[in-house]
Amino acid sequence: MNKKILITGATGLIGSELVKLCRAEGISVNYFTTDREKIEKTEDYYGYYWNPKKGEIDVAAFEGVSAIVNLVGATISKRWTRSYKKVIMDSRVKSMNLIYETLQKIDHAIEHFISASGISVYPNSKTKLYTEENKEVDDSFLAKVVVAWEAAASQFKNLGMEVSKVRTGMVLAKDDGALPQIVKPIKLGLGAPLGSGEQWQSWIHIKDIAGIYLFLLKNQHEGEFNAVAPNPVINKKLTKQIAIQLDRPLWLPNIPAFVIKLLLGEMSILVLEGQLVSSRKIQELGYNFKFYNIESALQDLL
């Protein structure tokens, strides 16, 4: 493909994997960074400075670009103080608003806007299977973030673009994200299911989440898409499968929910609650998962 795209959050967990895929496919990547010293300039990977907090952006980044993939956002795996909640929200919404306002003022040829989103928009449930058709919204802080995130993405339709929202599950990667944190106590022989252990974890392998972004880019599909593997697992099974893969015993009782709430505060919903989420829509469009079940994913990553 002879194409150029712009990625925000290109050096993050998903972004760096997507950059690799794009370059392998002959897609040139422009990217934004807030660190001028980290700007790389090669034939197919070109960095530009921006600072969404200050409203600063290098408009040259949009030249020759046909699509934007928006992956920027502060980590949610840091204690949710009142001030940090604002950072989580602003890092997602303000950055998109800056791009939107900039594109209103310049000539560009961008046809497609793809934004990260989250399955945490769906209410916590042990029994309901959520598809993209479901309109119920959870009352949690993270759900409010997703609603604001997706509303900020939707405004790009006003500029005549197709808009895609990628509702991402728990991304499993070897050295970053949730998996190393889950693995650590199990490696030490101190692993145990969290809370009831019955809460769903709709996960996805890092290669598949990057693959879904590339698939949406190449086929210009628009709308909401659940980016989760076809076979979600409950927390108890995930813990057990990691222990099997690492050949470590699981002898401790479940860690009570109240202990986790004391340790993590409001952020405890990340591990104590979950949603059973369907991947059928993206599969029916033709995306073939590399990792369908947790066993093969963990075998690859551990």
Tab-separated table of C-alpha atoms in Angstrom:
chain	number	residue	atom	x	y	z
A	1	MET	CA	0.000	0.000	0.000
A	2	ASN	CA	1.371	3.388	-0.956
A	3	LYS	CA	-0.179	5.336	1.867
A	4	LYS	CA	0.741	7.706	4.678
A	5	ILE	CA	-1.018	7.803	8.037
A	6	LEU	CA	-0.658	9.819	11.230
A	7	ILE	CA	-0.544	8.013	14.583
A	8	THR	CA	-0.902	9.681	17.969
A	9	GLY	CA	0.498	7.556	20.801
A	10	ALA	CA	2.799	5.820	18.304
A	11	THR	CA	5.432	4.961	20.926
A	12	GLY	CA	2.952	3.356	23.350
A	13	LEU	CA	2.124	-0.341	23.760
A	14	ILE	CA	-0.310	-0.629	20.829
A	15	GLY	CA	1.200	2.189	18.774
A	16	SER	CA	4.678	0.693	18.548
A	17	GLU	CA	3.247	-2.663	17.403
A	18	LEU	CA	1.029	-0.939	14.824
A	19	VAL	CA	3.974	1.105	13.514
A	20	LYS	CA	5.865	-2.161	12.857
A	21	LEU	CA	2.899	-3.607	10.933
A	22	CYS	CA	2.396	-0.436	8.882
A	23	ARG	CA	6.038	-0.160	7.871
A	24	ALA	CA	6.067	-3.837	6.876
A	25	GLU	CA	3.040	-3.114	4.639
A	26	GLY	CA	4.702	-0.100	2.999
A	27	ILE	CA	2.553	2.414	4.876
A	28	SER	CA	4.504	5.524	5.930
A	29	VAL	CA	3.861	6.785	9.451
A	30	ASN	CA	3.872	10.341	10.744
A	31	TYR	CA	3.602	10.584	14.511
A	32	PHE	CA	3.315	13.176	17.257
A	33	THR	CA	5.567	13.434	20.306
A	34	THR	CA	5.714	15.886	23.206
A	35	ASP	CA	9.495	15.390	23.421
A	36	ARG	CA	11.424	17.259	20.729
A	37	GLU	CA	14.509	15.150	21.464
A	38	LYS	CA	12.645	11.936	20.579
A	39	ILE	CA	11.711	13.054	17.075
A	40	GLU	CA	12.893	10.494	14.516
A	41	LYS	CA	13.093	11.260	10.812
A	42	THR	CA	13.408	8.366	8.412
A	43	GLU	CA	11.903	7.790	4.994
A	44	ASP	CA	8.774	6.051	6.344
A	45	TYR	CA	8.670	7.170	10.002
A	46	TYR	CA	8.595	10.880	10.705
A	47	GLY	CA	8.016	12.645	13.997
A	48	TYR	CA	6.383	16.014	14.700
A	49	TYR	CA	6.115	18.009	17.902
A	50	TRP	CA	2.864	18.742	19.701
A	51	ASN	CA	1.749	19.727	23.178
A	52	PRO	CA	-2.009	19.277	23.616
A	53	LYS	CA	-1.918	20.866	27.098
A	54	LYS	CA	-0.620	24.107	25.584
A	55	GLY	CA	-2.527	23.785	22.303
A	56	GLU	CA	0.703	23.496	20.279
A	57	ILE	CA	0.772	21.358	17.132
A	58	ASP	CA	2.963	21.129	14.008
A	59	VAL	CA	0.507	21.247	11.088
A	60	ALA	CA	3.153	19.792	8.737
A	61	ALA	CA	2.278	16.402	10.295
A	62	PHE	CA	-0.964	16.302	8.287
A	63	GLU	CA	0.637	16.756	4.833
A	64	GLY	CA	-0.005	13.799	2.540
A	65	VAL	CA	-1.867	11.900	5.273
A	66	SER	CA	-5.038	9.963	4.378
A	67	ALA	CA	-5.936	8.549	7.823
A	68	ILE	CA	-5.350	9.246	11.508
A	69	VAL	CA	-5.063	6.577	14.203
A	70	ASN	CA	-5.604	8.122	17.619
A	71	LEU	CA	-4.047	6.082	20.435
A	72	VAL	CA	-2.985	8.797	22.853
A	73	GLY	CA	-4.136	8.654	26.470
A	74	ALA	CA	-2.641	8.599	29.966
A	75	THR	CA	-2.428	5.162	31.594
A	76	ILE	CA	-5.400	4.059	33.703
A	77	SER	CA	-3.112	1.824	35.808
A	78	LYS	CA	-2.152	4.564	38.224
A	79	ARG	CA	-4.076	5.482	41.365
A	80	TRP	CA	-7.183	7.505	40.518
A	81	THR	CA	-6.844	10.623	42.617
A	82	ARG	CA	-9.165	13.477	41.703
A	83	SER	CA	-6.328	15.249	39.873
A	84	TYR	CA	-5.215	12.103	38.035
A	85	LYS	CA	-8.771	11.385	36.880
A	86	LYS	CA	-8.661	14.775	35.157
A	87	VAL	CA	-5.361	13.772	33.494
A	88	ILE	CA	-6.955	10.529	32.207
A	89	MET	CA	-9.920	12.413	30.735
A	90	ASP	CA	-8.025	15.431	29.364
A	91	SER	CA	-5.280	13.335	27.750
A	92	ARG	CA	-7.918	11.658	25.596
A	93	VAL	CA	-10.351	14.464	24.867
A	94	LYS	CA	-8.149	17.577	24.670
A	95	SER	CA	-5.714	15.936	22.260
A	96	MET	CA	-8.556	15.009	19.876
A	97	ASN	CA	-10.118	18.463	20.148
A	98	LEU	CA	-6.768	20.020	19.211
A	99	ILE	CA	-6.549	17.843	16.083
A	100	TYR	CA	-10.164	18.613	15.185
A	101	GLU	CA	-9.750	22.376	15.589
A	102	THR	CA	-6.503	22.301	13.579
A	103	LEU	CA	-8.041	20.330	10.695
A	104	GLN	CA	-10.883	22.855	10.486
A	105	LYS	CA	-8.329	25.537	9.633
A	106	ILE	CA	-6.081	23.764	7.098
A	107	ASP	CA	-6.352	21.982	3.760
A	108	HIS	CA	-5.954	18.233	4.150
A	109	ALA	CA	-6.890	14.958	2.450
A	110	ILE	CA	-7.759	12.887	5.548
A	111	GLU	CA	-10.685	10.519	4.938
A	112	HIS	CA	-10.604	8.207	7.952
A	113	PHE	CA	-10.281	8.797	11.703
A	114	ILE	CA	-9.735	5.722	13.907
A	115	SER	CA	-9.755	6.176	17.671
A	116	ALA	CA	-9.014	3.920	20.590
A	117	SER	CA	-11.880	3.375	23.003
A	118	GLY	CA	-12.679	0.858	25.740
A	119	ILE	CA	-15.038	-1.990	26.577
A	120	SER	CA	-15.418	-0.418	30.040
A	121	VAL	CA	-18.343	1.529	28.539
A	122	TYR	CA	-20.400	-1.681	29.044
A	123	PRO	CA	-21.865	-2.353	32.503
A	124	ASN	CA	-20.212	-4.944	34.752
A	125	SER	CA	-21.978	-8.288	34.265
A	126	LYS	CA	-21.239	-11.991	34.737
A	127	THR	CA	-23.996	-13.162	32.386
A	128	LYS	CA	-24.656	-10.668	29.587
A	129	LEU	CA	-22.804	-10.919	26.273
A	130	TYR	CA	-22.172	-7.418	24.959
A	131	THR	CA	-22.114	-6.576	21.259
A	132	GLU	CA	-21.621	-3.204	19.609
A	133	GLU	CA	-25.418	-2.903	19.393
A	134	ASN	CA	-25.761	-2.632	23.171
A	135	LYS	CA	-26.579	0.909	24.266
A	136	GLU	CA	-26.369	0.444	28.053
A	137	VAL	CA	-23.579	2.473	29.638
A	138	ASP	CA	-21.963	1.713	32.979
A	139	ASP	CA	-22.023	4.386	35.693
A	140	SER	CA	-18.286	4.057	36.465
A	141	PHE	CA	-15.625	6.708	35.931
A	142	LEU	CA	-14.088	4.680	33.090
A	143	ALA	CA	-17.420	4.477	31.286
A	144	LYS	CA	-17.706	8.279	31.494
A	145	VAL	CA	-14.215	8.502	29.989
A	146	VAL	CA	-15.223	6.231	27.096
A	147	VAL	CA	-18.416	8.225	26.420
A	148	ALA	CA	-16.421	11.487	26.262
A	149	TRP	CA	-13.663	9.801	24.196
A	150	GLU	CA	-16.138	8.483	21.614
A	151	ALA	CA	-18.019	11.802	21.455
A	152	ALA	CA	-14.723	13.578	20.717
A	153	ALA	CA	-14.044	11.044	17.929
A	154	SER	CA	-17.555	11.407	16.458
A	155	GLN	CA	-17.027	15.107	15.737
A	156	PHE	CA	-14.637	14.169	12.903
A	157	LYS	CA	-17.710	13.080	10.915
A	158	ASN	CA	-18.439	16.820	10.632
A	159	LEU	CA	-15.258	17.073	8.545
A	160	GLY	CA	-16.536	14.425	6.124
A	161	MET	CA	-14.439	11.592	7.534
A	162	GLU	CA	-15.336	8.002	8.239
A	163	VAL	CA	-14.919	7.398	11.977
A	164	SER	CA	-14.006	4.089	13.646
A	165	LYS	CA	-13.957	3.470	17.408
A	166	VAL	CA	-11.969	0.505	18.676
A	167	ARG	CA	-13.378	-0.678	22.013
A	168	THR	CA	-10.341	-2.409	23.417
A	169	GLY	CA	-10.265	-5.170	26.002
A	170	MET	CA	-7.345	-6.116	28.255
A	171	VAL	CA	-4.284	-6.095	25.988
A	172	LEU	CA	-1.854	-8.914	26.695
A	173	ALA	CA	1.790	-8.195	25.848
A	174	LYS	CA	5.070	-9.678	27.065
A	175	ASP	CA	6.761	-6.687	28.685
A	176	ASP	CA	4.088	-4.022	29.132
A	177	GLY	CA	0.442	-3.560	30.059
A	178	ALA	CA	-1.519	-5.815	32.415
A	179	LEU	CA	0.185	-9.187	31.891
A	180	PRO	CA	3.552	-8.528	33.610
A	181	GLN	CA	1.652	-7.214	36.654
A	182	ILE	CA	-0.508	-10.349	36.823
A	183	VAL	CA	2.490	-12.632	36.260
A	184	LYS	CA	4.689	-11.116	39.006
A	185	PRO	CA	2.967	-12.630	42.104
A	186	ILE	CA	2.339	-15.949	40.309
A	187	LYS	CA	6.072	-16.241	39.524
A	188	LEU	CA	6.780	-15.743	43.228
A	189	GLY	CA	4.327	-18.518	44.121
A	190	LEU	CA	1.885	-15.962	45.553
A	191	GLY	CA	-0.724	-15.966	42.808
A	192	ALA	CA	-4.436	-16.199	43.550
A	193	PRO	CA	-7.728	-15.321	41.831
A	194	LEU	CA	-8.986	-11.818	42.637
A	195	GLY	CA	-12.285	-11.281	44.451
A	196	SER	CA	-14.781	-13.954	43.419
A	197	GLY	CA	-12.565	-14.952	40.472
A	198	GLU	CA	-15.762	-15.227	38.414
A	199	GLN	CA	-15.483	-11.791	36.753
A	200	TRP	CA	-14.984	-11.838	32.980
A	201	GLN	CA	-11.776	-10.675	31.381
A	202	SER	CA	-12.234	-9.932	27.708
A	203	TRP	CA	-8.600	-9.958	26.590
A	204	ILE	CA	-6.745	-9.522	23.297
A	205	HIS	CA	-3.187	-10.372	22.222
A	206	ILE	CA	-1.028	-7.367	21.286
A	207	LYS	CA	-0.571	-8.749	17.745
A	208	ASP	CA	-4.339	-8.924	17.253
A	209	ILE	CA	-5.142	-5.432	18.530
A	210	ALA	CA	-2.509	-3.992	16.170
A	211	GLY	CA	-3.842	-6.289	13.440
A	212	ILE	CA	-7.388	-4.957	13.927
A	213	TYR	CA	-6.204	-1.348	13.524
A	214	LEU	CA	-4.389	-2.277	10.311
A	215	PHE	CA	-7.463	-4.183	9.081
A	216	LEU	CA	-9.729	-1.164	9.704
A	217	LEU	CA	-7.213	1.137	8.012
A	218	LYS	CA	-6.893	-0.986	4.896
A	219	ASN	CA	-10.628	-1.613	4.522
A	220	GLN	CA	-11.887	1.781	5.742
A	221	HIS	CA	-14.569	0.248	7.951
A	222	GLU	CA	-16.404	2.744	10.155
A	223	GLY	CA	-18.449	2.390	13.342
A	224	GLU	CA	-17.810	0.803	16.744
A	225	PHE	CA	-15.761	-2.386	16.997
A	226	ASN	CA	-15.113	-4.604	19.994
A	227	ALA	CA	-11.410	-5.457	19.949
A	228	VAL	CA	-11.374	-8.592	22.091
A	229	ALA	CA	-10.387	-12.203	21.408
A	230	PRO	CA	-13.225	-14.614	20.550
A	231	ASN	CA	-12.875	-16.497	23.857
A	232	PRO	CA	-12.940	-14.300	26.981
A	233	VAL	CA	-12.033	-15.994	30.287
A	234	ILE	CA	-12.961	-15.506	33.920
A	235	ASN	CA	-10.240	-14.226	36.247
A	236	LYS	CA	-9.900	-17.638	37.934
A	237	LYS	CA	-9.130	-19.356	34.615
A	238	LEU	CA	-6.670	-16.652	33.524
A	239	THR	CA	-4.769	-16.989	36.821
A	240	LYS	CA	-4.737	-20.793	36.513
A	241	GLN	CA	-3.533	-20.773	32.900
A	242	ILE	CA	-0.676	-18.377	33.719
A	243	ALA	CA	0.353	-20.621	36.638
A	244	ILE	CA	0.291	-23.681	34.338
A	245	GLN	CA	2.375	-21.880	31.728
A	246	LEU	CA	4.928	-20.789	34.365
A	247	ASP	CA	4.775	-24.160	36.158
A	248	ARG	CA	3.983	-22.475	39.480
A	249	PRO	CA	1.579	-23.675	42.197
A	250	LEU	CA	-1.633	-21.840	43.096
A	251	TRP	CA	-2.188	-22.565	46.777
A	252	LEU	CA	-3.483	-19.308	48.217
A	253	PRO	CA	-7.224	-18.645	48.650
A	254	ASN	CA	-8.866	-15.939	46.532
A	255	ILE	CA	-7.775	-12.437	47.525
A	256	PRO	CA	-10.904	-10.851	49.075
A	257	ALA	CA	-12.460	-7.919	47.215
A	258	PHE	CA	-12.238	-5.650	50.281
A	259	VAL	CA	-8.442	-6.089	50.422
A	260	ILE	CA	-8.109	-5.133	46.761
A	261	LYS	CA	-10.385	-2.117	47.308
A	262	LEU	CA	-8.208	-1.001	50.226
A	263	LEU	CA	-5.077	-1.298	48.085
A	264	LEU	CA	-6.375	0.179	44.837
A	265	GLY	CA	-9.329	2.362	45.810
A	266	GLU	CA	-11.746	3.137	42.976
A	267	MET	CA	-9.258	1.672	40.491
A	268	SER	CA	-10.078	-1.787	41.910
A	269	ILE	CA	-12.911	-2.089	39.348
A	270	LEU	CA	-10.177	-2.806	36.784
A	271	VAL	CA	-9.651	-6.229	38.351
A	272	LEU	CA	-12.858	-6.892	40.324
A	273	GLU	CA	-15.366	-6.124	37.569
A	274	GLY	CA	-15.560	-7.231	33.981
A	275	GLN	CA	-17.632	-7.657	30.866
A	276	LEU	CA	-18.252	-10.599	28.561
A	277	VAL	CA	-17.717	-8.982	25.161
A	278	SER	CA	-18.349	-10.369	21.668
A	279	SER	CA	-15.843	-10.143	18.789
A	280	ARG	CA	-18.341	-11.370	16.185
A	281	LYS	CA	-18.685	-8.081	14.267
A	282	ILE	CA	-15.000	-7.713	13.383
A	283	GLN	CA	-14.784	-11.419	12.531
A	284	GLU	CA	-17.784	-11.243	10.221
A	285	LEU	CA	-16.110	-8.365	8.382
A	286	GLY	CA	-13.167	-10.683	7.697
A	287	TYR	CA	-10.608	-10.169	10.451
A	288	ASN	CA	-8.925	-13.474	11.342
A	289	PHE	CA	-7.574	-13.639	14.864
A	290	LYS	CA	-4.067	-15.011	15.364
A	291	PHE	CA	-4.851	-15.886	18.995
A	292	TYR	CA	-8.355	-17.247	19.683
A	293	ASN	CA	-7.862	-18.715	23.140
A	294	ILE	CA	-5.953	-17.790	26.263
A	295	GLU	CA	-3.789	-20.921	26.216
A	296	SER	CA	-2.184	-20.118	22.840
A	297	ALA	CA	-1.828	-16.424	23.715
A	298	LEU	CA	-0.013	-17.175	26.997
A	299	GLN	CA	2.152	-19.805	25.311
A	300	ASP	CA	3.278	-17.143	22.844
A	301	LEU	CA	3.856	-14.426	25.465
A	302	LEU	CA	5.296	-16.406	28.373
